[in-house]
Short mmCIF file of C-alpha atoms and ligand atoms in Angstrom, two decimals:
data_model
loop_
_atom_site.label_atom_id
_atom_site.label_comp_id
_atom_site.label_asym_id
_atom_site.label_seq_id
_atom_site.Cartn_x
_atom_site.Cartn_y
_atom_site.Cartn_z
CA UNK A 292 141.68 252.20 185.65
CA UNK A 293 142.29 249.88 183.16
CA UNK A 294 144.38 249.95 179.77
CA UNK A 295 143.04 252.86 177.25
CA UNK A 296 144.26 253.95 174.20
CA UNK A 297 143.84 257.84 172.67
CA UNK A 298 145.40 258.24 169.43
CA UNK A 299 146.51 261.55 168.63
CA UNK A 300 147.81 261.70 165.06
CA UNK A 301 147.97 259.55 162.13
CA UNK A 302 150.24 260.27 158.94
CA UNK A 303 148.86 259.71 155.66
CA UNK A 304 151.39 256.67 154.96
CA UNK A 305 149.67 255.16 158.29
CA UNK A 306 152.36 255.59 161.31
CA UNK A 307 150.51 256.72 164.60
CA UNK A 308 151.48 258.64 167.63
CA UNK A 309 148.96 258.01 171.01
CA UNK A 310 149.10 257.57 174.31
CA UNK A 311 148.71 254.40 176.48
CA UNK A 312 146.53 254.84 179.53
CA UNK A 313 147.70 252.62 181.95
CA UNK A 314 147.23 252.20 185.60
CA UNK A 315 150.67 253.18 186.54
CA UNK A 316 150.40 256.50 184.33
CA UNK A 317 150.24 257.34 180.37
CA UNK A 318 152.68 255.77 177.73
CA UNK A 319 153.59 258.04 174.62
CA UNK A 320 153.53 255.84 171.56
CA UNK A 321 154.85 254.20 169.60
CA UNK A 322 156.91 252.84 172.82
CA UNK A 323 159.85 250.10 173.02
CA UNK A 324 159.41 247.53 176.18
CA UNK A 325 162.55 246.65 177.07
CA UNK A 326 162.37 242.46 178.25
CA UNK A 327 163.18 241.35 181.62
CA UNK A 328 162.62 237.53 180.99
CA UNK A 329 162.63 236.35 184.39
CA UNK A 330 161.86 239.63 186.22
CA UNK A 331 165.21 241.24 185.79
CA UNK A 332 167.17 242.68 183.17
CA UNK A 333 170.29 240.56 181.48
CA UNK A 334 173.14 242.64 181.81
CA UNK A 335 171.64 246.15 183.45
CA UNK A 336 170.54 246.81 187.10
CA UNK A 337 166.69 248.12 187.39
CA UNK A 338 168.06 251.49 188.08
CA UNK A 339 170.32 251.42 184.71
CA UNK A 340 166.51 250.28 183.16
CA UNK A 341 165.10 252.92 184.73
CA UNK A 342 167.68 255.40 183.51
CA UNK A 343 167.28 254.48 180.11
CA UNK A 344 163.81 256.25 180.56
CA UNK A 345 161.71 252.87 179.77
CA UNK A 346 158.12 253.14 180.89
CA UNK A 347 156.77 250.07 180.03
CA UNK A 348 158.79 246.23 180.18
CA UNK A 349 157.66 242.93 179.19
CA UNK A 350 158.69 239.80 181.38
CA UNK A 351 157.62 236.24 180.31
CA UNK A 352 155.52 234.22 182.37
CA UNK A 353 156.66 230.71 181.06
CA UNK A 354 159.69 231.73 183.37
CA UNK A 355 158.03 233.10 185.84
CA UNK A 356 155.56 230.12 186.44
CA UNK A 357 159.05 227.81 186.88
CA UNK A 358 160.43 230.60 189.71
CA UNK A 359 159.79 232.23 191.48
CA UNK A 360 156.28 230.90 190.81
CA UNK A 361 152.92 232.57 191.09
CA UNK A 362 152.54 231.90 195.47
CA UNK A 363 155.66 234.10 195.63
CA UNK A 364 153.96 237.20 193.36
CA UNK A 365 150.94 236.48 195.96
CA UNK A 366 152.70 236.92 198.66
CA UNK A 367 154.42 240.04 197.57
CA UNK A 368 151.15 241.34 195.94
CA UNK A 369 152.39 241.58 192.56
CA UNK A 370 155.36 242.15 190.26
CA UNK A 371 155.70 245.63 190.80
CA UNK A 372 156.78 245.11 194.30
CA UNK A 373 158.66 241.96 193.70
CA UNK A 374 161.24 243.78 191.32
CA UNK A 375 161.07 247.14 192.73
CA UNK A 376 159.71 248.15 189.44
CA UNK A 377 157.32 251.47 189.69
CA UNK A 378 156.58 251.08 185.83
CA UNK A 379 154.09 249.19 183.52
CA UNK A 380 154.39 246.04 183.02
CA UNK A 381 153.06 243.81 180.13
CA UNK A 382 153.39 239.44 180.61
CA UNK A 383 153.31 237.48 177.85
CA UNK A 384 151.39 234.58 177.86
CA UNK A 385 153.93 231.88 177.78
CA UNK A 386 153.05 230.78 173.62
CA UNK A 387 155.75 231.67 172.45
CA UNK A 388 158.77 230.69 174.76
CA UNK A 389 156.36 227.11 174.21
CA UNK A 390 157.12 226.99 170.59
CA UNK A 391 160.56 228.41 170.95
CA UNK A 392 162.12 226.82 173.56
CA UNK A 393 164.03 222.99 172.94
CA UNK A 394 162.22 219.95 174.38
CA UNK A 395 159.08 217.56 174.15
CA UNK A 396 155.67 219.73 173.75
CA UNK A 397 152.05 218.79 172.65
CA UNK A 398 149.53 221.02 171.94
CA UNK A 399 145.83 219.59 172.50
CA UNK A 400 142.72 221.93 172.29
CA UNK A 401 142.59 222.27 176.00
CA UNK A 402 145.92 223.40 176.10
CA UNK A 403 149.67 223.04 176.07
CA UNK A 404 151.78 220.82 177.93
CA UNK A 405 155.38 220.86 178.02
CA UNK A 406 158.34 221.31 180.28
CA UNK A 407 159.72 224.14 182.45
CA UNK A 408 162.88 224.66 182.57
CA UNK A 409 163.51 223.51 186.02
CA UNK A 410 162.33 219.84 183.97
CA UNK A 411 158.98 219.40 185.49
CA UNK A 412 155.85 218.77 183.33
CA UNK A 413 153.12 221.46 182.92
CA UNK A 414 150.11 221.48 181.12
CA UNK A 415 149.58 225.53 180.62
CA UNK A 416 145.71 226.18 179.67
CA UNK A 417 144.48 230.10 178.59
CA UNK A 418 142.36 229.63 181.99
CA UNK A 419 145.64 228.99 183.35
CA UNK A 420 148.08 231.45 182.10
CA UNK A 421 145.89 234.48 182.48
CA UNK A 422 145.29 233.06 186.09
CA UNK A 423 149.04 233.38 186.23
CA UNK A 424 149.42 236.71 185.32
CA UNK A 425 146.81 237.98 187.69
CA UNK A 426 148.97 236.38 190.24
CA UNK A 427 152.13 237.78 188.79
CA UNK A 428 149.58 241.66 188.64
CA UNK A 429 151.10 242.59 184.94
CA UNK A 430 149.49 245.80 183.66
CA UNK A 431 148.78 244.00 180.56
CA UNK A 432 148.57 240.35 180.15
CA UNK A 433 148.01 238.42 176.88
CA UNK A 434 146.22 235.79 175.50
CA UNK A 435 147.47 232.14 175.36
CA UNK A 436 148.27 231.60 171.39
CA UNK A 437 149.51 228.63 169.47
CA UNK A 438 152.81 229.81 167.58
CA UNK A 439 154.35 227.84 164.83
CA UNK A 440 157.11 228.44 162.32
CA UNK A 441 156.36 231.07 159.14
CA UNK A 442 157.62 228.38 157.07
CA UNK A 443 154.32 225.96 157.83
CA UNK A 444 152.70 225.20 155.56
CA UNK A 445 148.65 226.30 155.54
CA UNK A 446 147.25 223.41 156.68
CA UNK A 447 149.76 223.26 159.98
CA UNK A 448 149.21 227.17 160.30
CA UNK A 449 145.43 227.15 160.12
CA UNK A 450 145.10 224.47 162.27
CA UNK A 451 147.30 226.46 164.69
CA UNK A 452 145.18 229.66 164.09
CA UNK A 453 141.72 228.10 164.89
CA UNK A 454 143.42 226.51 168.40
CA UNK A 455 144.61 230.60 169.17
CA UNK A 456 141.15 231.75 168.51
CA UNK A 457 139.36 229.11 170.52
CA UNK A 458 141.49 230.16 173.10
CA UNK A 459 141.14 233.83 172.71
CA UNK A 460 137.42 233.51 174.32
CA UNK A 461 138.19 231.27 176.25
CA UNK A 462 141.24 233.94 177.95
CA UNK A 463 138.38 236.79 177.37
CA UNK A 464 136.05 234.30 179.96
CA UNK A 465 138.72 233.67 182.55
CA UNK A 466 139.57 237.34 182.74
CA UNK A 467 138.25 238.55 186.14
CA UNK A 468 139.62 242.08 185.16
CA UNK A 469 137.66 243.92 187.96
CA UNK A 470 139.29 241.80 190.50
CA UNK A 471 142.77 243.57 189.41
CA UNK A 472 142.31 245.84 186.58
CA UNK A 473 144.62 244.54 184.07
CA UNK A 474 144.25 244.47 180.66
CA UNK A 475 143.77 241.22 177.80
CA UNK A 476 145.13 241.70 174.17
CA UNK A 477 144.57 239.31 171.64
CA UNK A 478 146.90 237.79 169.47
CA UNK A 479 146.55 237.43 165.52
CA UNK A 480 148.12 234.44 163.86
CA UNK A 481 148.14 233.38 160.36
CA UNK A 482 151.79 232.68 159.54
CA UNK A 483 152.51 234.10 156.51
CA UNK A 484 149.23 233.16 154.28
CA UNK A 485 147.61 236.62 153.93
CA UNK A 486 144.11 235.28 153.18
CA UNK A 487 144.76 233.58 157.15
CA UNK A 488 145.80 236.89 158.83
CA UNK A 489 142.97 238.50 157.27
CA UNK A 490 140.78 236.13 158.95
CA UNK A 491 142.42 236.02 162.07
CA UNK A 492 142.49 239.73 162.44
CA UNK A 493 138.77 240.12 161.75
CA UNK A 494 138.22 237.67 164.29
CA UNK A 495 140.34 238.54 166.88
CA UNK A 496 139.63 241.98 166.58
CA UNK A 497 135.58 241.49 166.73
CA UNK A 498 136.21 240.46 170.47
CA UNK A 499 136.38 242.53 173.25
CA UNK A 500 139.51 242.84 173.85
CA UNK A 501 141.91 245.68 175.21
CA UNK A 502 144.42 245.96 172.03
CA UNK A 503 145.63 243.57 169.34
CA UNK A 504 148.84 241.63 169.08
CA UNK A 505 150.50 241.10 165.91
CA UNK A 506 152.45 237.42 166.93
CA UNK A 507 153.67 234.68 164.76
CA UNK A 508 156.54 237.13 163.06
CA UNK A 509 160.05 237.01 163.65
CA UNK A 510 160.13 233.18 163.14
CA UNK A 511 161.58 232.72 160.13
CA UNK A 512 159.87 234.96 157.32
CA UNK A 513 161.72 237.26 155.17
CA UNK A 514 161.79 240.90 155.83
CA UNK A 515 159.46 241.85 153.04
CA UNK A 516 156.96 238.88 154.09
CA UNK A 517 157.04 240.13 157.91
CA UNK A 518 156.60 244.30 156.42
CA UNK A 519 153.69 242.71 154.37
CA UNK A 520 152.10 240.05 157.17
CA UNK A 521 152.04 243.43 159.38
CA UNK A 522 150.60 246.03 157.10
CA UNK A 523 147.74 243.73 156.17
CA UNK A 524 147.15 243.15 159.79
CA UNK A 525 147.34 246.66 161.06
CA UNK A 526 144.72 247.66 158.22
CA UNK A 527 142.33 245.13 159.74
CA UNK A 528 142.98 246.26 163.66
CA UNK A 529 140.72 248.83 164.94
CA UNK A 530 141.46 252.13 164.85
CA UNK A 531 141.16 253.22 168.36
CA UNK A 532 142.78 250.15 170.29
CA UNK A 533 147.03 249.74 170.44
CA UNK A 534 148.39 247.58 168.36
CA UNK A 535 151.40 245.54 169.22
CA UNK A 536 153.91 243.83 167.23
CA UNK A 537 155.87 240.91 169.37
CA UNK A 538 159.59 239.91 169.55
CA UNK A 539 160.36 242.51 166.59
CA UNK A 540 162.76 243.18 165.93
CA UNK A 541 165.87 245.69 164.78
CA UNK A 542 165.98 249.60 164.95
CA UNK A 543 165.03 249.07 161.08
CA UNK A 544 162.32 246.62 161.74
CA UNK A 545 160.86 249.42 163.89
CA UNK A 546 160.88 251.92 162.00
CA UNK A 547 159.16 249.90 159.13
CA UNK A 548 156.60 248.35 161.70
CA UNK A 549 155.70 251.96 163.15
CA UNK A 550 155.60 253.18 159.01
CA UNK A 551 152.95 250.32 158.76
CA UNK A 552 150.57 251.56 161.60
CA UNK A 553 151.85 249.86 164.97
CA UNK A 554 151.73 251.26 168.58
CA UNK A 555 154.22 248.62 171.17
CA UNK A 556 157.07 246.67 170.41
CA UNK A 557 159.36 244.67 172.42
CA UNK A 558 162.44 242.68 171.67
CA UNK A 559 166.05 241.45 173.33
CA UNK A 560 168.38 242.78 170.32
CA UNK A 561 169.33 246.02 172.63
CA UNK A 562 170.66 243.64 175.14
CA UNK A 563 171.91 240.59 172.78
CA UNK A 564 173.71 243.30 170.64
CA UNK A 565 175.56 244.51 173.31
CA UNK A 566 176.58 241.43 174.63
CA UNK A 567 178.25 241.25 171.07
CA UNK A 568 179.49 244.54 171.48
CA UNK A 569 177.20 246.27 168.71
CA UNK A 570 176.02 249.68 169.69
CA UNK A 571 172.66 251.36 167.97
CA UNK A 572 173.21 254.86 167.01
CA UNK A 573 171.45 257.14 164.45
CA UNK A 574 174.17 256.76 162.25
CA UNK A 575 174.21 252.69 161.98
CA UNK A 576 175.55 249.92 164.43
CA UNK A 577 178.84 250.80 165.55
CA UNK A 578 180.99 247.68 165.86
CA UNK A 579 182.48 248.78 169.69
CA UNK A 580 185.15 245.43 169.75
CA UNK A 581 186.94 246.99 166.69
CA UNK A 582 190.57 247.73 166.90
CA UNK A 583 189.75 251.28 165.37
CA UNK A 584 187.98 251.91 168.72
CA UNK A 585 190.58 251.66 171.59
CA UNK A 586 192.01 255.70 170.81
CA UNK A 587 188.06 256.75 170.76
CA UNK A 588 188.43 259.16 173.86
CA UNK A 589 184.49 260.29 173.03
CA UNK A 590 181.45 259.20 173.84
CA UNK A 591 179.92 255.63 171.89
CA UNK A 592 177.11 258.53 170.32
CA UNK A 593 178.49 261.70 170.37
CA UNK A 594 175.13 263.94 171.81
CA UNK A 595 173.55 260.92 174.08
CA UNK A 596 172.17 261.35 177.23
CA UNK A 597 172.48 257.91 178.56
CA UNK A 598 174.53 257.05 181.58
CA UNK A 599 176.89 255.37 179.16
CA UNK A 600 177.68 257.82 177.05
CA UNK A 601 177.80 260.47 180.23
CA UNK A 602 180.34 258.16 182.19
CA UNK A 603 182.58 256.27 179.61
CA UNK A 604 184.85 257.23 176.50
CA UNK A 605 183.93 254.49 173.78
CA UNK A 606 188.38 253.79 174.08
CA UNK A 607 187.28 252.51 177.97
CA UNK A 608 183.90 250.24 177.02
CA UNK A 609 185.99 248.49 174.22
CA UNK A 610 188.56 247.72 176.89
CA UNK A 611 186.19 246.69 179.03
CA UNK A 612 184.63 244.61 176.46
CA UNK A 613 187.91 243.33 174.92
CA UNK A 614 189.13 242.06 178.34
CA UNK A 615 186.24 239.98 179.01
CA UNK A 616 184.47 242.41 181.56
CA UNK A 617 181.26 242.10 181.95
CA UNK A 618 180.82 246.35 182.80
CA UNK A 619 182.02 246.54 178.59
CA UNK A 620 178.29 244.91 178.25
CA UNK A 621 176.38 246.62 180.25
CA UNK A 622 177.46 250.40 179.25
CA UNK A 623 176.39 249.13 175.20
CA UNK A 624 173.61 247.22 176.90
CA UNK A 625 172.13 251.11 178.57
CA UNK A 626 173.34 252.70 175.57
CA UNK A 627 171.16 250.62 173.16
CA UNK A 628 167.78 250.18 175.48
CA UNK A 629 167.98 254.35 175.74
CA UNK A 630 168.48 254.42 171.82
CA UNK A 631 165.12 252.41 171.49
CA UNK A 632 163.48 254.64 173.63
CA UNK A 633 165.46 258.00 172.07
CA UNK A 634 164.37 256.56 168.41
CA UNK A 635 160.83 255.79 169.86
CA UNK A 636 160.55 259.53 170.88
CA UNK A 637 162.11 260.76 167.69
CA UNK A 638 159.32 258.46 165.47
CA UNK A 639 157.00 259.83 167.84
CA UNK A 640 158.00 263.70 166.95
CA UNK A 641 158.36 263.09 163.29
CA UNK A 642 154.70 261.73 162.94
CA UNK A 643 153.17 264.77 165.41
CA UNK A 644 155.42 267.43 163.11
CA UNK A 645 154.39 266.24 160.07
CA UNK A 646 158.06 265.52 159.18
CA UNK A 647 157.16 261.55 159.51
CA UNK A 648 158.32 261.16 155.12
CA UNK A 649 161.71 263.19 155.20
CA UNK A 650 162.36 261.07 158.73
CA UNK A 651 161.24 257.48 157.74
CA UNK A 652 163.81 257.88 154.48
CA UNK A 653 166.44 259.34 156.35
CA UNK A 654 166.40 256.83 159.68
CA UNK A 655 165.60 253.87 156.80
CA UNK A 656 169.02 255.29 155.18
CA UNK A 657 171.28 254.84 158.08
CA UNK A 658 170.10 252.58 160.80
CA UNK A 659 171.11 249.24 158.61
CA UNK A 660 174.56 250.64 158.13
CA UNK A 661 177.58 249.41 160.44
CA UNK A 662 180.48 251.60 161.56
CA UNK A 663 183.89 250.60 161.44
CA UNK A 664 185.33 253.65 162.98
CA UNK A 665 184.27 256.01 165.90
CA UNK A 666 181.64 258.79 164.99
CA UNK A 667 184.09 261.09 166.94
CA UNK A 668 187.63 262.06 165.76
ZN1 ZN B 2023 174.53 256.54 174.87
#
């Protein structure tokens, strides 16, 4: 089957819980894909992913065009098997790491050319990327988009927003989805000019697509601009289809994003904050490289279930981490992707309990905070 969506309860401030239908099984939202850029994980093995209890990753198909490249997915059938992943998958369509990336681009309406990072040229079409992500046989694929900064100005982001939706039907035409049954989402654009995202949700939501994308946040908006940009958007977005907010963001950002009505969410701070030795807990980010830590003979989160926080006294990780050991980052690095999922579930509970006020002020209270000092004695 393809991608469905069932949504199961909605609070009265807006935050949803559903499930994802998906042909490798059904995905409790509002779920956390944890990003394995080039078909693996930075810093974690694919059974440390798999511990973490992640359903659902993202991997970027800008990378994967450059290698292993899409006759190498062919061959093994699709990504699934290449990885030795048994989960969902969702591929992105390659807009964004386009804009974000250094180096010479151009952006024409039949598509974008640039270059991979292996330096060869590439003109990357929507007929072309969701071509590539049949190849590569994600469970979801997206739609090729033109992202630009929040800061443009409206002529630059309007411009930008009637290239994504000429290339929304296009994707919608050069979806053969009975060949592999994958899904298509749409993306919405409009920067940060609200009378633009309304438009752009309207008309990205009147086509038939599988869910809706929220993209163009995360690049340089304030907080209050993004919370605004999404809330706007997710009042537009149908009802009954997932709704997906990309590259965002912080346990915070989450919580505020899922407050304002969205389903999926991806984003590398689990991994990038543990490379800087900054661990999530429900109590605030605890700062593992601090002196204050090397006596800590408990867990990082005293009550986790992760295979960090099973194996390791936080006094051992900030060793690890002190000495330059590359295990220091991958114990934070499990730690944090099973807190997304763990604050995912909790979200989740609050909004089928009816507890979803009490919990959005109490989680908004002490996720921004950072600890000095172990949460143990
Ligand atoms: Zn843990």
């Amino acid at each position: 089957m393809t991608v469905g969506f069932s949504l199961v309860s909605t609070t009265a401030q807006g935050a949803r819980a559903g499930v994802l239908h998906t042909r490798r099984g059904d995905i409790p939202t509002p779920v956390f894909m944890p990003v394995a850029t080039r078909a693996s994980f930075r810093h974690v093995s694919m059974d440390d992913a798999r511990s973490t209890g992640a359903k659902i990753i993202l991997s970027n198909t800008y990378h994967l065009l450059d290698a292993p490249g899409p006759d190498v997915f062919s061959s093994f059938g699709d990504i699934h098997r290449f990885m030795g992943w048994q989960g969902a998958v969702l591929t992105d369509s390659g807009g964004y790491q386009i804009f974000s990336l250094p180096g010479e681009r151009s952006i024409s309406p039949r598509g974008a050319q640039f270059r991979l990072p292996s330096g060869r040229k590439h003109l990357l079409t929507p007929e072309s990327s969701v071509a590539m992500q049949q190849a590569i046989g994600s469970d979801i694929m997206m739609a090729l988009d033109v992202c630009v900064e929040s800061t443009s100005d409206e002529l630059r982001t309007r411009e930008a927003m009637a290239t994504t939706h000429a290339w929304a039907a296009r994707s919608l035409e050069a979806h053969t989805r009975q060949l592999r049954g994958q899904a298509l989402f749409g993306i919405v654009q409009g920067g940060v000019h609200a009378a633009l995202r309304e438009q752009s949700a309207r008309e990205i939501s009147a086509l038939p697509f599988d869910g809706f994308a929220i993209g163009g946040l995360a690049v340089g908006e304030t907080r209050s601009e993004r919370e605004t940009m999404t809330a706007l958007c997710s009042a537009l977005l149908p009802q009954d289809k997932p709704r997906y907010l990309m590259g965002v963001g912080t346990p915070l950002d989450l919580v505020e994003a899922v407050h304002r009505g969205v389903d999926m969410f991806d984003c590398i701070l689990p991994t990038k904050m543990a490379q800087q030795g900054y661990a999530y807990t429900f109590q605030g980010v605890l700062e593992a490289m601090r002196p204050a830590m090397q006596h800590a003979q408990g867990p990082l989160e005293p009550g986790c279930t992760c295979l960090a926080c099973q194996s390791q006294p936080l006094g051992y990780i900030h060793h690890l981490l002190r000495v330059g050991n590359t295990q220091g980052v991958r114990w934070v690095a499990i730690h944090n992707i099973h807190h997304t999922q763990l604050l995912m579930a909790r979200l989740r509970s609050a909004i089928l309990d009816d507890d979803w006020a009490s919990s959005y002020v109490e989680l908004s209270e002490h996720l921004p905070r950072r600890l000095k000092s172990p949460l143990h004695g």
